[in-house]
Coordinates of C-alpha atoms in Angstrom, one line a residue:
M1 CA 115.6 84.1 -10.6
K2 CA 113.7 82.1 -8.6
K3 CA 113.0 84.7 -6.2
I4 CA 108.9 85.2 -6.3
F5 CA 107.5 88.5 -6.1
F6 CA 104.1 88.2 -5.7
S7 CA 101.4 91.0 -6.8
A8 CA 98.6 90.1 -5.8
I9 CA 97.7 89.7 -1.9
L10 CA 99.9 91.7 0.3
A11 CA 98.5 92.8 3.9
L12 CA 99.1 95.1 7.2
V13 CA 97.1 96.2 9.9
S14 CA 92.9 97.5 10.4
F15 CA 90.1 99.4 12.2
S16 CA 87.3 101.1 11.6
V17 CA 83.2 101.2 11.5
F18 CA 79.7 100.6 11.9
A19 CA 77.4 98.1 10.8
A20 CA 77.0 94.5 12.2
E21 CA 75.4 92.7 8.6
V22 CA 78.5 93.0 7.0
T23 CA 81.0 91.4 9.3
G24 CA 81.3 87.8 8.9
T25 CA 83.3 85.7 5.8
W26 CA 82.2 86.7 2.5
Y27 CA 83.4 85.1 -0.7
G28 CA 85.0 85.7 -4.6
V29 CA 86.7 85.0 -7.4
L30 CA 88.9 87.4 -9.1
K31 CA 89.6 87.0 -12.3
V32 CA 92.8 88.6 -15.0
Q33 CA 93.8 87.8 -17.5
G34 CA 92.3 84.5 -18.2
I35 CA 93.4 83.9 -14.0
Q36 CA 91.3 82.8 -11.7
L37 CA 91.8 83.3 -8.0
R38 CA 89.2 82.8 -5.0
I39 CA 89.5 85.3 -2.7
V40 CA 87.8 85.7 1.0
F41 CA 87.0 88.8 3.4
H42 CA 86.3 87.8 7.2
I43 CA 85.3 91.0 8.8
T44 CA 84.8 90.8 12.6
K45 CA 83.8 94.0 15.1
D46 CA 85.3 94.8 18.4
G47 CA 83.4 97.3 20.3
T48 CA 82.3 99.8 17.1
V49 CA 85.6 98.9 15.5
Y50 CA 86.1 96.4 12.3
S51 CA 88.8 94.4 11.5
T52 CA 89.1 93.0 8.2
T53 CA 91.6 89.5 6.9
M54 CA 92.4 88.4 3.5
D55 CA 92.6 84.5 2.9
S56 CA 93.9 83.6 -1.0
P57 CA 93.3 80.1 -0.9
D58 CA 94.8 79.2 -4.0
Q59 CA 98.4 81.5 -3.5
N60 CA 98.3 79.6 -0.1
A61 CA 97.8 82.9 1.7
K62 CA 95.5 82.9 4.8
G63 CA 94.5 85.7 7.6
I64 CA 96.3 88.5 5.9
P65 CA 95.7 92.2 7.7
V66 CA 94.1 94.4 5.4
T67 CA 94.9 98.0 6.0
E68 CA 91.7 100.3 6.3
T69 CA 87.9 99.1 6.1
T70 CA 84.7 100.7 6.3
F71 CA 81.1 100.6 5.4
E72 CA 79.1 103.5 5.2
E73 CA 75.6 101.3 4.8
P74 CA 75.2 100.4 2.0
V75 CA 79.0 100.9 0.4
L76 CA 81.7 98.3 1.8
K77 CA 85.4 99.8 1.5
L78 CA 88.1 98.2 1.9
A79 CA 92.0 99.3 1.3
V80 CA 95.8 98.0 1.4
P81 CA 97.5 101.1 0.3
S82 CA 101.4 98.9 0.6
A83 CA 100.3 96.9 -1.9
R84 CA 98.3 99.6 -4.0
I85 CA 95.2 97.7 -3.4
E86 CA 91.4 98.6 -3.0
Y87 CA 88.3 96.7 -3.0
E88 CA 84.7 99.1 -2.9
G89 CA 81.5 97.6 -3.8
T90 CA 77.7 98.3 -2.8
L91 CA 75.9 95.5 -0.7
G92 CA 72.5 94.8 -2.1
N93 CA 69.5 93.2 -0.6
D94 CA 69.9 90.0 -2.1
N95 CA 73.4 90.2 0.6
I96 CA 75.9 90.1 -2.8
I97 CA 78.2 93.5 -2.7
T98 CA 78.6 94.2 -5.9
G99 CA 82.1 95.9 -6.7
T100 CA 85.3 96.2 -7.8
F101 CA 88.8 95.1 -7.1
K102 CA 91.9 97.2 -8.3
Q103 CA 95.5 97.0 -8.2
G104 CA 97.2 99.9 -9.3
S105 CA 96.2 100.3 -12.9
I106 CA 94.8 96.9 -12.9
S107 CA 91.0 97.1 -12.0
V108 CA 88.2 94.2 -12.4
P109 CA 84.7 93.9 -11.3
M110 CA 84.4 91.2 -8.4
N111 CA 81.2 90.6 -6.4
L112 CA 81.5 89.0 -3.3
G113 CA 79.0 86.8 -1.2
R114 CA 78.3 84.6 2.3
N115 CA 78.9 80.6 0.0
A116 CA 82.2 80.3 -1.3
T117 CA 81.6 80.3 -4.5
E118 CA 83.9 77.5 -5.8
E119 CA 85.4 74.1 -3.8
P120 CA 88.8 74.3 -3.1
K121 CA 90.8 73.7 -6.2
K122 CA 93.2 70.1 -6.4
T123 CA 96.6 71.4 -7.7
V124 CA 97.1 69.9 -10.7
R125 CA 100.6 69.0 -12.4
P126 CA 100.0 67.0 -15.6
Q127 CA 103.4 66.7 -16.3
D128 CA 104.2 65.1 -12.9
P129 CA 105.8 61.5 -14.3
V130 CA 103.8 58.9 -12.4
K131 CA 105.7 55.3 -11.3
P132 CA 106.9 53.0 -12.7
Y133 CA 109.0 55.5 -14.7
G134 CA 110.4 53.2 -17.4
Y135 CA 113.9 53.6 -16.3
Q136 CA 116.0 53.6 -13.3
S137 CA 115.9 55.7 -10.4
E138 CA 118.8 55.9 -7.9
D139 CA 119.2 58.3 -4.4
V140 CA 122.7 58.5 -4.8
T141 CA 125.4 61.0 -2.2
F142 CA 128.7 62.5 -3.3
K143 CA 131.2 64.2 -1.8
N144 CA 132.7 68.1 -2.2
E145 CA 136.0 67.4 -0.8
E146 CA 136.9 71.4 -1.3
A147 CA 134.3 72.3 0.5
G148 CA 134.2 69.3 2.8
I149 CA 130.0 68.6 2.6
T150 CA 127.9 65.6 1.2
L151 CA 125.1 66.0 -1.0
A152 CA 122.4 64.3 -1.6
G153 CA 120.3 63.7 -5.3
T154 CA 119.0 61.2 -8.2
L155 CA 120.5 59.7 -10.8
T156 CA 118.4 58.6 -13.2
L157 CA 119.3 56.6 -16.0
P158 CA 117.3 55.2 -19.6
E159 CA 117.0 51.4 -19.7
K160 CA 119.0 50.5 -22.1
S161 CA 122.4 49.5 -22.0
G162 CA 125.2 52.5 -21.5
P163 CA 127.5 54.1 -21.5
F164 CA 124.3 57.3 -22.0
P165 CA 125.6 60.9 -22.3
A166 CA 124.6 63.0 -18.6
V167 CA 123.6 65.9 -17.5
V168 CA 123.5 68.1 -14.2
L169 CA 120.9 70.2 -13.7
I170 CA 121.9 73.5 -12.1
S171 CA 119.1 75.1 -10.0
G172 CA 118.5 79.2 -9.9
S173 CA 118.4 81.3 -6.4
G174 CA 117.0 80.3 -3.4
P175 CA 117.7 77.1 -1.6
Q176 CA 116.0 73.9 -4.0
N177 CA 115.6 70.9 -3.3
R178 CA 116.5 68.2 -6.3
D179 CA 113.5 68.5 -8.1
C180 CA 113.5 72.8 -7.8
E181 CA 110.3 72.3 -6.1
L182 CA 108.0 75.5 -6.5
L183 CA 104.6 76.3 -5.5
G184 CA 103.7 72.9 -6.5
H185 CA 105.7 72.9 -9.4
R186 CA 108.5 70.3 -10.0
P187 CA 110.9 71.2 -12.8
F188 CA 113.5 69.0 -12.4
L189 CA 111.9 66.0 -11.5
V190 CA 110.2 66.9 -15.1
L191 CA 112.8 67.5 -17.5
A192 CA 114.7 64.9 -15.7
D193 CA 111.8 62.7 -16.8
H194 CA 112.1 64.0 -20.2
L195 CA 116.1 63.6 -20.7
T196 CA 116.0 60.0 -19.3
K197 CA 113.7 59.1 -21.5
K198 CA 115.1 60.6 -24.8
G199 CA 118.7 58.4 -23.5
I200 CA 120.2 61.0 -21.5
A201 CA 121.1 60.1 -18.3
V202 CA 120.6 62.9 -15.5
L203 CA 121.3 64.1 -12.3
R204 CA 119.7 66.5 -10.4
F205 CA 120.9 67.4 -6.2
D206 CA 119.6 69.0 -3.4
D207 CA 121.3 72.2 -3.3
R208 CA 123.7 72.4 -0.3
G209 CA 122.4 72.8 3.3
T210 CA 118.9 71.8 1.9
A211 CA 116.9 68.6 2.4
A212 CA 119.3 65.5 2.4
S213 CA 122.3 68.1 1.0
G214 CA 124.8 69.1 4.1
G215 CA 126.7 72.4 4.5
N216 CA 125.1 76.0 5.0
F217 CA 123.5 77.5 1.8
A218 CA 123.0 81.0 3.6
T219 CA 127.1 81.9 3.6
A220 CA 127.6 80.3 -0.3
T221 CA 127.6 81.9 -3.1
S222 CA 127.5 81.1 -6.6
Q223 CA 131.1 80.1 -6.9
D224 CA 131.1 78.2 -3.8
F225 CA 128.1 76.2 -5.6
A226 CA 129.8 75.7 -8.7
T227 CA 132.2 73.9 -6.9
D228 CA 129.3 71.4 -5.7
V229 CA 128.2 71.4 -9.2
T230 CA 131.8 70.3 -10.4
A231 CA 131.7 67.8 -7.3
A232 CA 128.2 66.5 -9.9
V233 CA 130.9 66.5 -12.8
N234 CA 133.0 64.1 -10.9
Y235 CA 130.7 62.2 -9.1
L236 CA 129.2 61.1 -12.6
K237 CA 133.0 59.9 -13.9
T238 CA 133.1 57.3 -11.5
R239 CA 130.1 55.6 -12.6
K240 CA 130.7 53.2 -15.6
E241 CA 127.0 53.7 -17.1
I242 CA 127.9 57.3 -17.8
D243 CA 129.8 58.3 -21.2
K244 CA 132.8 60.1 -19.1
K245 CA 133.5 62.1 -22.5
K246 CA 129.5 63.4 -23.2
I247 CA 128.8 65.0 -20.1
G248 CA 126.7 68.2 -19.9
L249 CA 125.4 70.9 -17.8
I250 CA 121.9 72.8 -17.2
G251 CA 121.2 75.9 -15.3
H252 CA 117.8 77.6 -14.9
S253 CA 118.1 80.9 -14.0
E254 CA 120.9 81.8 -11.8
G255 CA 122.1 77.9 -12.8
G256 CA 122.8 79.3 -16.0
L257 CA 125.6 81.8 -14.3
I258 CA 127.0 79.1 -12.5
A259 CA 127.0 76.3 -15.6
P260 CA 129.6 78.8 -17.0
M261 CA 131.8 78.9 -14.3
V262 CA 132.9 75.2 -14.2
A263 CA 132.7 74.9 -18.3
A264 CA 135.1 78.0 -18.0
K265 CA 137.7 75.9 -15.8
S266 CA 136.8 72.4 -16.5
K267 CA 137.8 70.1 -20.0
D268 CA 135.4 67.5 -19.0
I269 CA 132.0 69.5 -19.7
H270 CA 131.0 68.7 -23.1
F271 CA 128.3 71.3 -23.4
I272 CA 126.1 73.4 -21.1
V273 CA 122.3 74.5 -21.8
L274 CA 121.7 78.2 -20.2
A275 CA 117.8 78.2 -19.3
A276 CA 116.7 81.9 -18.7
G277 CA 119.9 82.8 -17.3
P278 CA 121.4 85.7 -16.9
G279 CA 123.8 87.8 -19.6
L280 CA 123.5 90.8 -17.6
R281 CA 126.3 92.0 -14.9
G282 CA 124.1 91.5 -11.5
D283 CA 122.5 94.7 -10.8
K284 CA 121.8 95.6 -14.0
M285 CA 119.9 92.8 -14.7
L286 CA 118.6 92.9 -11.1
L287 CA 116.9 97.0 -12.1
L288 CA 115.4 95.6 -15.2
Q289 CA 113.5 92.5 -13.2
Q290 CA 112.2 95.3 -11.0
Q291 CA 111.1 97.7 -13.5
L292 CA 109.3 94.6 -15.4
I293 CA 107.8 93.7 -12.2
G294 CA 106.7 96.0 -10.9
K295 CA 104.9 97.4 -13.9
S296 CA 103.5 94.1 -14.5
A297 CA 102.1 94.3 -11.0
G298 CA 100.3 98.1 -11.9
A299 CA 102.6 100.5 -10.5
S300 CA 102.9 103.8 -11.0
A301 CA 105.5 105.3 -13.4
A302 CA 106.7 107.5 -10.6
D303 CA 107.2 104.8 -8.2
L304 CA 109.6 102.9 -10.5
A305 CA 111.2 105.4 -11.5
R306 CA 111.9 106.5 -7.5
S307 CA 112.7 102.7 -6.3
E308 CA 115.0 102.4 -9.5
A309 CA 116.5 105.6 -8.6
D310 CA 117.0 104.1 -4.9
N311 CA 117.9 100.3 -6.0
A312 CA 120.7 102.2 -8.6
K313 CA 121.7 104.1 -5.9
I314 CA 122.5 101.8 -3.5
F315 CA 123.6 99.0 -5.8
D316 CA 126.2 101.5 -7.0
M317 CA 127.7 101.7 -3.0
V318 CA 127.5 98.0 -3.5
L319 CA 129.8 98.0 -6.6
R320 CA 132.0 100.4 -5.0
S321 CA 132.7 99.5 -1.4
T322 CA 135.3 97.2 0.0
D323 CA 134.4 97.7 4.1
E324 CA 131.7 95.7 4.3
E325 CA 130.6 97.6 7.6
K326 CA 130.9 100.9 6.2
L327 CA 128.4 100.0 3.3
K328 CA 125.8 98.9 6.2
K329 CA 126.0 102.3 7.8
D330 CA 126.1 104.2 4.1
I331 CA 123.0 101.8 3.4
A332 CA 120.8 102.3 6.4
G333 CA 121.7 105.9 6.3
Y334 CA 120.5 107.0 2.9
I335 CA 117.3 104.4 3.4
R336 CA 116.9 106.8 5.9
N337 CA 116.9 109.8 4.4
S338 CA 115.4 108.1 1.4
E339 CA 111.3 108.8 0.2
D340 CA 110.7 105.3 -0.6
P341 CA 107.0 104.9 -0.5
Y342 CA 106.9 101.4 1.5
K343 CA 108.7 103.0 4.6
D344 CA 106.2 104.9 6.2
K345 CA 103.9 102.3 4.9
S346 CA 104.7 98.9 6.7
A347 CA 102.7 99.8 9.8
D348 CA 103.9 96.2 10.9
M349 CA 107.8 97.1 12.0
S350 CA 109.1 100.4 13.0
E351 CA 111.3 102.9 10.7
E352 CA 114.5 101.5 11.9
E353 CA 113.2 97.9 11.7
F354 CA 112.1 98.0 7.7
V355 CA 115.8 99.3 7.3
S356 CA 117.8 96.6 9.3
V357 CA 115.3 94.6 6.8
T358 CA 116.2 96.1 4.0
V359 CA 120.2 96.3 4.8
N360 CA 120.3 92.6 5.5
R361 CA 118.5 91.9 1.8
V362 CA 121.9 93.8 0.4
V363 CA 124.6 93.3 2.4
N364 CA 125.1 89.3 2.4
P365 CA 127.6 86.7 1.1
W366 CA 125.0 85.4 -2.0
M367 CA 123.5 88.8 -2.6
L368 CA 127.2 91.1 -2.5
Y369 CA 128.9 88.5 -5.2
M370 CA 124.9 88.3 -7.1
L371 CA 125.0 92.3 -7.9
R372 CA 129.0 92.3 -8.6
F373 CA 129.2 89.8 -10.8
D374 CA 129.4 90.0 -14.7
P375 CA 128.6 86.6 -16.3
A376 CA 131.0 88.0 -19.5
S377 CA 134.3 87.6 -17.5
V378 CA 133.4 83.0 -17.6
L379 CA 131.3 83.1 -21.0
E380 CA 134.4 84.6 -22.7
K381 CA 135.8 81.5 -21.5
V382 CA 133.8 79.2 -22.4
K383 CA 134.6 76.9 -25.6
C384 CA 132.0 73.7 -25.5
P385 CA 128.8 74.4 -26.9
V386 CA 126.4 76.2 -25.6
L387 CA 122.5 76.8 -26.3
A388 CA 121.2 79.8 -24.6
I389 CA 117.3 80.1 -24.7
N390 CA 114.6 81.9 -22.5
G391 CA 110.7 82.8 -22.9
S392 CA 110.0 86.4 -24.5
N393 CA 107.7 86.6 -21.1
D394 CA 110.3 86.1 -18.8
L395 CA 110.0 89.3 -16.3
Q396 CA 112.8 87.9 -13.6
V397 CA 115.4 87.9 -16.4
A398 CA 115.0 90.1 -19.5
P399 CA 115.3 87.9 -22.6
K400 CA 116.6 90.2 -25.4
E401 CA 119.0 92.4 -23.0
N402 CA 120.6 88.8 -21.4
L403 CA 120.3 86.6 -24.4
E404 CA 122.1 89.4 -26.4
A405 CA 124.7 89.9 -23.6
I406 CA 125.3 86.3 -23.8
S407 CA 125.8 86.0 -27.5
K408 CA 128.1 88.9 -27.6
A409 CA 130.2 87.5 -24.5
L410 CA 130.1 84.3 -26.4
A411 CA 131.5 85.8 -29.3
K412 CA 133.8 88.1 -28.1
G413 CA 135.7 84.4 -26.5
G414 CA 135.3 83.4 -30.1
N415 CA 133.0 80.3 -29.5
K416 CA 131.2 79.6 -33.0
K417 CA 129.5 76.3 -31.0
V418 CA 126.6 78.5 -29.9
F419 CA 122.8 78.6 -30.5
I420 CA 120.4 81.2 -28.6
E421 CA 116.7 81.4 -28.9
E422 CA 113.8 83.3 -27.2
L423 CA 110.5 81.5 -26.8
P424 CA 107.7 82.9 -27.7
G425 CA 104.9 83.1 -25.3
L426 CA 107.2 81.4 -22.0
N427 CA 107.4 82.6 -18.8
H428 CA 110.9 82.6 -16.4
L429 CA 109.9 78.9 -15.6
L430 CA 109.7 78.1 -19.2
Q431 CA 105.6 77.8 -18.5
E432 CA 102.7 78.1 -21.0
S433 CA 102.0 82.7 -19.6
P434 CA 99.7 85.0 -21.1
T435 CA 101.8 87.8 -19.5
G436 CA 104.8 86.5 -17.8
A437 CA 104.0 87.8 -14.1
P438 CA 105.0 85.7 -10.8
S439 CA 101.7 85.3 -9.5
E440 CA 100.9 82.8 -12.8
Y441 CA 103.4 80.2 -11.6
K442 CA 101.5 78.3 -9.3
V443 CA 98.1 78.8 -11.0
I444 CA 99.3 77.1 -14.3
E445 CA 98.4 73.8 -14.3
Q446 CA 101.8 73.6 -16.8
T447 CA 105.4 72.8 -15.2
M448 CA 107.0 73.6 -18.2
S449 CA 106.5 73.6 -21.7
P450 CA 106.7 71.0 -24.3
V451 CA 108.5 73.8 -26.8
A452 CA 110.9 74.3 -24.5
L453 CA 111.5 69.9 -23.3
N454 CA 111.9 69.3 -26.5
A455 CA 114.5 72.7 -27.6
I456 CA 116.8 71.4 -25.0
S457 CA 116.3 68.0 -25.6
N458 CA 116.6 68.0 -29.4
W459 CA 120.2 70.1 -28.8
I460 CA 121.7 67.7 -26.6
Q461 CA 120.9 64.9 -28.8
E462 CA 123.0 66.8 -31.6
Q463 CA 126.0 67.7 -29.2
V464 CA 126.6 63.6 -28.2
K465 CA 126.1 62.3 -32.0
K466 CA 129.4 64.7 -32.6

């Protein structure tokens, strides 16, 4: 899903120390698995107490407090236990701190100096289309009569004469604008550009309650978003430029769960594409996601096991619950009595605040629906052609387990018009990636791999010929 779990830079408060020469700003560059992140520490003094804040300019993170700061000349130690981050370095006569940055099991050299090691990098997104596009682009609005809201989006049409086959793009979790903008990337803009140039009309729209679309995002579930997609399809059917018998859906992440919901109920859907879409029931998919991302961030086996046990217990409460207020109380009680390693380390909030935040993250309309929903229940009813793709490095929607579940459900429903493929080296955003860790999403210049773009467009072109 598009919920990003950054592993590299988190923090809380700070105190300690002794030497004035360590105060000021220190710059370093963290180099991990081909990725470079600039790190900046600001050390200040208040009486005999020193405090440190940390910036990660390449992740747009500034002023993050560091939990522990000590300087026993010439050794500087910084730590953020809640993120399992440690830095230790030795201040030399050349005014350079030579040291090591650690997070979990990852340990890499990182030296600090008084001067910025690099100029701020301008975000480069080479795949972003540049005007003039070479096709028609029109801002549109359409009504979801069932929800009583108006949605806003962009329809792109090939330059040639129609009618054209068309697709509706369906975003993943979280409030997304029509370009699915994330960390400087605009994957739906890139995908729409690619498809339109291939002769396929594309409608992409702002999620309800987001950007120019009406409605309330916070109270909506995947089922509600499915009605928005149905409204988009109905709008396309009113346009003379569109071939009404060749309208398809492309869903990314949660959108890959929503597309089958719509296709299972409508004979108007000619084909669907599931890009990094879930096939497992929500609780199982999220447990697997948490393990994969935690492991990539360097979490210990013991912490991962404890986290999995706690989350499995909470998710089971959700699956069994029929009373939302009782569910809140039960989860709160469980968290208070748990050995959650982060509960006592959340120095920026009390235990009760921690409990309240955690309960609210689980007991809300979207999450309750997601945890309980089994995609197989609708995949078994889908009769149109289906393309399901995912990247082998996807840590958010594990490719092997989810693609297998999708394949099994479609086969159980008797659908033989199915093509499923795991694309080597691609992450959840379908970028070419070193490890698939969410922390890589922003620093990778590529928005969507040409392999994924071509896999989608080539398959759609084959479907619309039929």
